Amino acid sequence: MSFGRLERTSAPAPMSDINMTPLIDVMLVLLVIFMVTAPLMASSLRLDLPATEGATPSDAPQTLIVALDAEGRLFIAEERSDLAALAQRAERTAREHPRTEVQLRADARVPYGQVAEVLGVLQTAGLSHIAFVAQPKPAPK
């Protein structure tokens, strides 16, 4: 009378190789995401800022970024604007946060009259902490 096989077979050997396909798929997806988003992280407004020796970034907790490009167009935080909208935004900012620092980025080719106009609007609104943003001078070789 036989109840079964008496011989023993060995269990299949465990798989010792790492499956690299999912890892490679994830890395390629991340690479594509970074390639698409990297240009968006750079500033889209191109200005030729004047170079000075004392140009250092500010650590102000509250800032309002205002820019004038080479054609004299006004931008508030990289959005096209005009003086009336700047006046409204500056008044609202001055009411909410009176110690806000305005970072003025004016292209080197912008006439001083337009810069003075923007300064007048900002000071009339009550913002008196105005920083002129410039590029640091390159180190001598």
PDB file of C-alpha atoms in Angstrom:
ATOM      1  CA  MET A   1       0.000   0.000   0.000  1.00  0.00           C
ATOM      2  CA  SER A   2       1.474   3.199  -1.139  1.00  0.00           C
ATOM      3  CA  PHE A   3       0.409   6.626   0.159  1.00  0.00           C
ATOM      4  CA  GLY A   4       2.623   8.871  -1.836  1.00  0.00           C
ATOM      5  CA  ARG A   5       6.028   9.438  -3.201  1.00  0.00           C
ATOM      6  CA  LEU A   6       8.855   9.060  -0.806  1.00  0.00           C
ATOM      7  CA  GLU A   7      11.465  10.897  -2.794  1.00  0.00           C
ATOM      8  CA  ARG A   8      12.050  14.508  -1.921  1.00  0.00           C
ATOM      9  CA  THR A   9      12.553  17.189  -4.524  1.00  0.00           C
ATOM     10  CA  SER A  10      14.396  20.354  -3.692  1.00  0.00           C
ATOM     11  CA  ALA A  11      12.490  23.632  -3.564  1.00  0.00           C
ATOM     12  CA  PRO A  12      13.087  26.073  -6.391  1.00  0.00           C
ATOM     13  CA  ALA A  13      16.092  28.318  -5.813  1.00  0.00           C
ATOM     14  CA  PRO A  14      15.250  31.867  -4.626  1.00  0.00           C
ATOM     15  CA  MET A  15      15.643  34.630  -7.188  1.00  0.00           C
ATOM     16  CA  SER A  16      18.747  36.592  -6.290  1.00  0.00           C
ATOM     17  CA  ASP A  17      18.699  39.171  -9.115  1.00  0.00           C
ATOM     18  CA  ILE A  18      17.193  42.622  -8.650  1.00  0.00           C
ATOM     19  CA  ASN A  19      14.610  43.590 -11.246  1.00  0.00           C
ATOM     20  CA  MET A  20      15.964  46.929 -12.552  1.00  0.00           C
ATOM     21  CA  THR A  21      13.107  47.723 -14.966  1.00  0.00           C
ATOM     22  CA  PRO A  22      10.810  49.512 -12.437  1.00  0.00           C
ATOM     23  CA  LEU A  23      13.742  51.519 -11.084  1.00  0.00           C
ATOM     24  CA  ILE A  24      14.767  52.645 -14.556  1.00  0.00           C
ATOM     25  CA  ASP A  25      11.162  53.560 -15.409  1.00  0.00           C
ATOM     26  CA  VAL A  26      10.863  55.745 -12.311  1.00  0.00           C
ATOM     27  CA  MET A  27      14.191  57.445 -12.998  1.00  0.00           C
ATOM     28  CA  LEU A  28      13.212  58.236 -16.599  1.00  0.00           C
ATOM     29  CA  VAL A  29       9.898  59.725 -15.477  1.00  0.00           C
ATOM     30  CA  LEU A  30      11.688  61.912 -12.906  1.00  0.00           C
ATOM     31  CA  LEU A  31      14.205  62.993 -15.535  1.00  0.00           C
ATOM     32  CA  VAL A  32      11.421  64.097 -17.880  1.00  0.00           C
ATOM     33  CA  ILE A  33       9.660  65.979 -15.065  1.00  0.00           C
ATOM     34  CA  PHE A  34      12.840  67.854 -14.148  1.00  0.00           C
ATOM     35  CA  MET A  35      13.600  68.653 -17.782  1.00  0.00           C
ATOM     36  CA  VAL A  36      10.137  70.152 -18.242  1.00  0.00           C
ATOM     37  CA  THR A  37      10.047  72.129 -14.983  1.00  0.00           C
ATOM     38  CA  ALA A  38      13.649  73.424 -14.870  1.00  0.00           C
ATOM     39  CA  PRO A  39      13.143  76.227 -17.430  1.00  0.00           C
ATOM     40  CA  LEU A  40      10.042  77.373 -15.555  1.00  0.00           C
ATOM     41  CA  MET A  41      12.004  77.896 -12.359  1.00  0.00           C
ATOM     42  CA  ALA A  42      14.325  80.447 -13.937  1.00  0.00           C
ATOM     43  CA  SER A  43      13.267  84.065 -14.106  1.00  0.00           C
ATOM     44  CA  SER A  44      11.393  84.700 -17.318  1.00  0.00           C
ATOM     45  CA  LEU A  45      12.036  88.450 -17.319  1.00  0.00           C
ATOM     46  CA  ARG A  46      15.436  89.205 -18.861  1.00  0.00           C
ATOM     47  CA  LEU A  47      17.032  92.424 -17.629  1.00  0.00           C
ATOM     48  CA  ASP A  48      20.471  93.899 -18.133  1.00  0.00           C
ATOM     49  CA  LEU A  49      21.013  95.011 -14.540  1.00  0.00           C
ATOM     50  CA  PRO A  50      23.827  97.447 -13.790  1.00  0.00           C
ATOM     51  CA  ALA A  51      26.862  95.935 -12.061  1.00  0.00           C
ATOM     52  CA  THR A  52      28.145  97.332  -8.751  1.00  0.00           C
ATOM     53  CA  GLU A  53      30.574  96.203  -6.077  1.00  0.00           C
ATOM     54  CA  GLY A  54      28.041  96.357  -3.233  1.00  0.00           C
ATOM     55  CA  ALA A  55      25.337  94.244  -4.873  1.00  0.00           C
ATOM     56  CA  THR A  56      24.244  91.699  -2.285  1.00  0.00           C
ATOM     57  CA  PRO A  57      20.840  90.021  -1.976  1.00  0.00           C
ATOM     58  CA  SER A  58      18.529  91.180   0.781  1.00  0.00           C
ATOM     59  CA  ASP A  59      16.949  88.932   3.408  1.00  0.00           C
ATOM     60  CA  ALA A  60      13.809  91.018   3.900  1.00  0.00           C
ATOM     61  CA  PRO A  61      10.880  88.920   5.144  1.00  0.00           C
ATOM     62  CA  GLN A  62       8.276  90.729   3.002  1.00  0.00           C
ATOM     63  CA  THR A  63       9.183  91.929  -0.485  1.00  0.00           C
ATOM     64  CA  LEU A  64       7.464  93.397  -3.529  1.00  0.00           C
ATOM     65  CA  ILE A  65       9.405  92.929  -6.762  1.00  0.00           C
ATOM     66  CA  VAL A  66       9.013  95.682  -9.363  1.00  0.00           C
ATOM     67  CA  ALA A  67      10.902  95.596 -12.674  1.00  0.00           C
ATOM     68  CA  LEU A  68      11.376  97.905 -15.658  1.00  0.00           C
ATOM     69  CA  ASP A  69      12.650  96.243 -18.830  1.00  0.00           C
ATOM     70  CA  ALA A  70      14.714  97.848 -21.609  1.00  0.00           C
ATOM     71  CA  GLU A  71      11.570  99.117 -23.402  1.00  0.00           C
ATOM     72  CA  GLY A  72      10.298 100.766 -20.218  1.00  0.00           C
ATOM     73  CA  ARG A  73       7.500  98.243 -19.571  1.00  0.00           C
ATOM     74  CA  LEU A  74       6.549  97.815 -15.919  1.00  0.00           C
ATOM     75  CA  PHE A  75       6.298  94.392 -14.252  1.00  0.00           C
ATOM     76  CA  ILE A  76       5.086  93.482 -10.776  1.00  0.00           C
ATOM     77  CA  ALA A  77       6.419  90.062  -9.757  1.00  0.00           C
ATOM     78  CA  GLU A  78       7.042  89.195 -13.452  1.00  0.00           C
ATOM     79  CA  GLU A  79       3.476  90.120 -14.502  1.00  0.00           C
ATOM     80  CA  ARG A  80       2.992  92.989 -16.973  1.00  0.00           C
ATOM     81  CA  SER A  81       1.413  96.005 -15.261  1.00  0.00           C
ATOM     82  CA  ASP A  82       1.046  99.789 -15.402  1.00  0.00           C
ATOM     83  CA  LEU A  83       1.512 102.664 -12.936  1.00  0.00           C
ATOM     84  CA  ALA A  84      -2.152 102.700 -11.831  1.00  0.00           C
ATOM     85  CA  ALA A  85      -2.063  98.993 -10.945  1.00  0.00           C
ATOM     86  CA  LEU A  86       1.282  99.511  -9.201  1.00  0.00           C
ATOM     87  CA  ALA A  87      -0.231 102.323  -7.118  1.00  0.00           C
ATOM     88  CA  GLN A  88      -3.137 100.105  -6.041  1.00  0.00           C
ATOM     89  CA  ARG A  89      -0.897  97.158  -5.240  1.00  0.00           C
ATOM     90  CA  ALA A  90       1.567  99.365  -3.333  1.00  0.00           C
ATOM     91  CA  GLU A  91      -1.212 100.993  -1.257  1.00  0.00           C
ATOM     92  CA  ARG A  92      -2.683  97.593  -0.370  1.00  0.00           C
ATOM     93  CA  THR A  93       0.769  96.233   0.512  1.00  0.00           C
ATOM     94  CA  ALA A  94       1.568  99.318   2.627  1.00  0.00           C
ATOM     95  CA  ARG A  95      -1.685  98.869   4.584  1.00  0.00           C
ATOM     96  CA  GLU A  96      -1.146  95.153   5.187  1.00  0.00           C
ATOM     97  CA  HIS A  97       2.647  95.181   5.741  1.00  0.00           C
ATOM     98  CA  PRO A  98       4.090  98.699   6.182  1.00  0.00           C
ATOM     99  CA  ARG A  99       7.693  97.412   6.494  1.00  0.00           C
ATOM    100  CA  THR A 100       7.630  95.712   3.073  1.00  0.00           C
ATOM    101  CA  GLU A 101      10.805  96.121   1.053  1.00  0.00           C
ATOM    102  CA  VAL A 102      10.370  96.976  -2.621  1.00  0.00           C
ATOM    103  CA  GLN A 103      13.060  95.441  -4.820  1.00  0.00           C
ATOM    104  CA  LEU A 104      13.334  97.627  -7.908  1.00  0.00           C
ATOM    105  CA  ARG A 105      15.014  95.949 -10.882  1.00  0.00           C
ATOM    106  CA  ALA A 106      15.542  98.459 -13.662  1.00  0.00           C
ATOM    107  CA  ASP A 107      17.342  97.633 -16.889  1.00  0.00           C
ATOM    108  CA  ALA A 108      20.506  99.690 -17.413  1.00  0.00           C
ATOM    109  CA  ARG A 109      18.978 101.293 -20.551  1.00  0.00           C
ATOM    110  CA  VAL A 110      15.813 102.587 -18.850  1.00  0.00           C
ATOM    111  CA  PRO A 111      15.748 106.402 -18.613  1.00  0.00           C
ATOM    112  CA  TYR A 112      16.029 107.760 -15.093  1.00  0.00           C
ATOM    113  CA  GLY A 113      12.720 109.601 -15.522  1.00  0.00           C
ATOM    114  CA  GLN A 114      10.781 106.343 -15.646  1.00  0.00           C
ATOM    115  CA  VAL A 115      12.599 105.026 -12.580  1.00  0.00           C
ATOM    116  CA  ALA A 116      11.797 108.270 -10.728  1.00  0.00           C
ATOM    117  CA  GLU A 117       8.130 107.913 -11.719  1.00  0.00           C
ATOM    118  CA  VAL A 118       7.969 104.421 -10.216  1.00  0.00           C
ATOM    119  CA  LEU A 119       9.751 105.650  -7.074  1.00  0.00           C
ATOM    120  CA  GLY A 120       7.212 108.453  -6.719  1.00  0.00           C
ATOM    121  CA  VAL A 121       4.276 106.036  -6.982  1.00  0.00           C
ATOM    122  CA  LEU A 122       5.804 103.726  -4.373  1.00  0.00           C
ATOM    123  CA  GLN A 123       6.601 106.510  -1.917  1.00  0.00           C
ATOM    124  CA  THR A 124       3.156 108.091  -2.340  1.00  0.00           C
ATOM    125  CA  ALA A 125       1.611 104.731  -1.463  1.00  0.00           C
ATOM    126  CA  GLY A 126       3.639 104.620   1.762  1.00  0.00           C
ATOM    127  CA  LEU A 127       6.412 102.202   0.873  1.00  0.00           C
ATOM    128  CA  SER A 128       9.731 103.774   1.829  1.00  0.00           C
ATOM    129  CA  HIS A 129      12.024 100.713   1.987  1.00  0.00           C
ATOM    130  CA  ILE A 130      13.194 100.549  -1.619  1.00  0.00           C
ATOM    131  CA  ALA A 131      16.163  98.459  -2.711  1.00  0.00           C
ATOM    132  CA  PHE A 132      17.795  98.878  -6.115  1.00  0.00           C
ATOM    133  CA  VAL A 133      18.783  95.437  -7.396  1.00  0.00           C
ATOM    134  CA  ALA A 134      22.038  95.172  -9.360  1.00  0.00           C
ATOM    135  CA  GLN A 135      24.445  92.458 -10.427  1.00  0.00           C
ATOM    136  CA  PRO A 136      27.738  92.026  -8.613  1.00  0.00           C
ATOM    137  CA  LYS A 137      30.789  93.099 -10.616  1.00  0.00           C
ATOM    138  CA  PRO A 138      32.786  90.195 -11.960  1.00  0.00           C
ATOM    139  CA  ALA A 139      36.007  89.511 -10.089  1.00  0.00           C
ATOM    140  CA  PRO A 140      39.144  90.778 -11.838  1.00  0.00           C
ATOM    141  CA  LYS A 141      41.187  88.053 -13.513  1.00  0.00           C
TER     142      LYS A 141
END
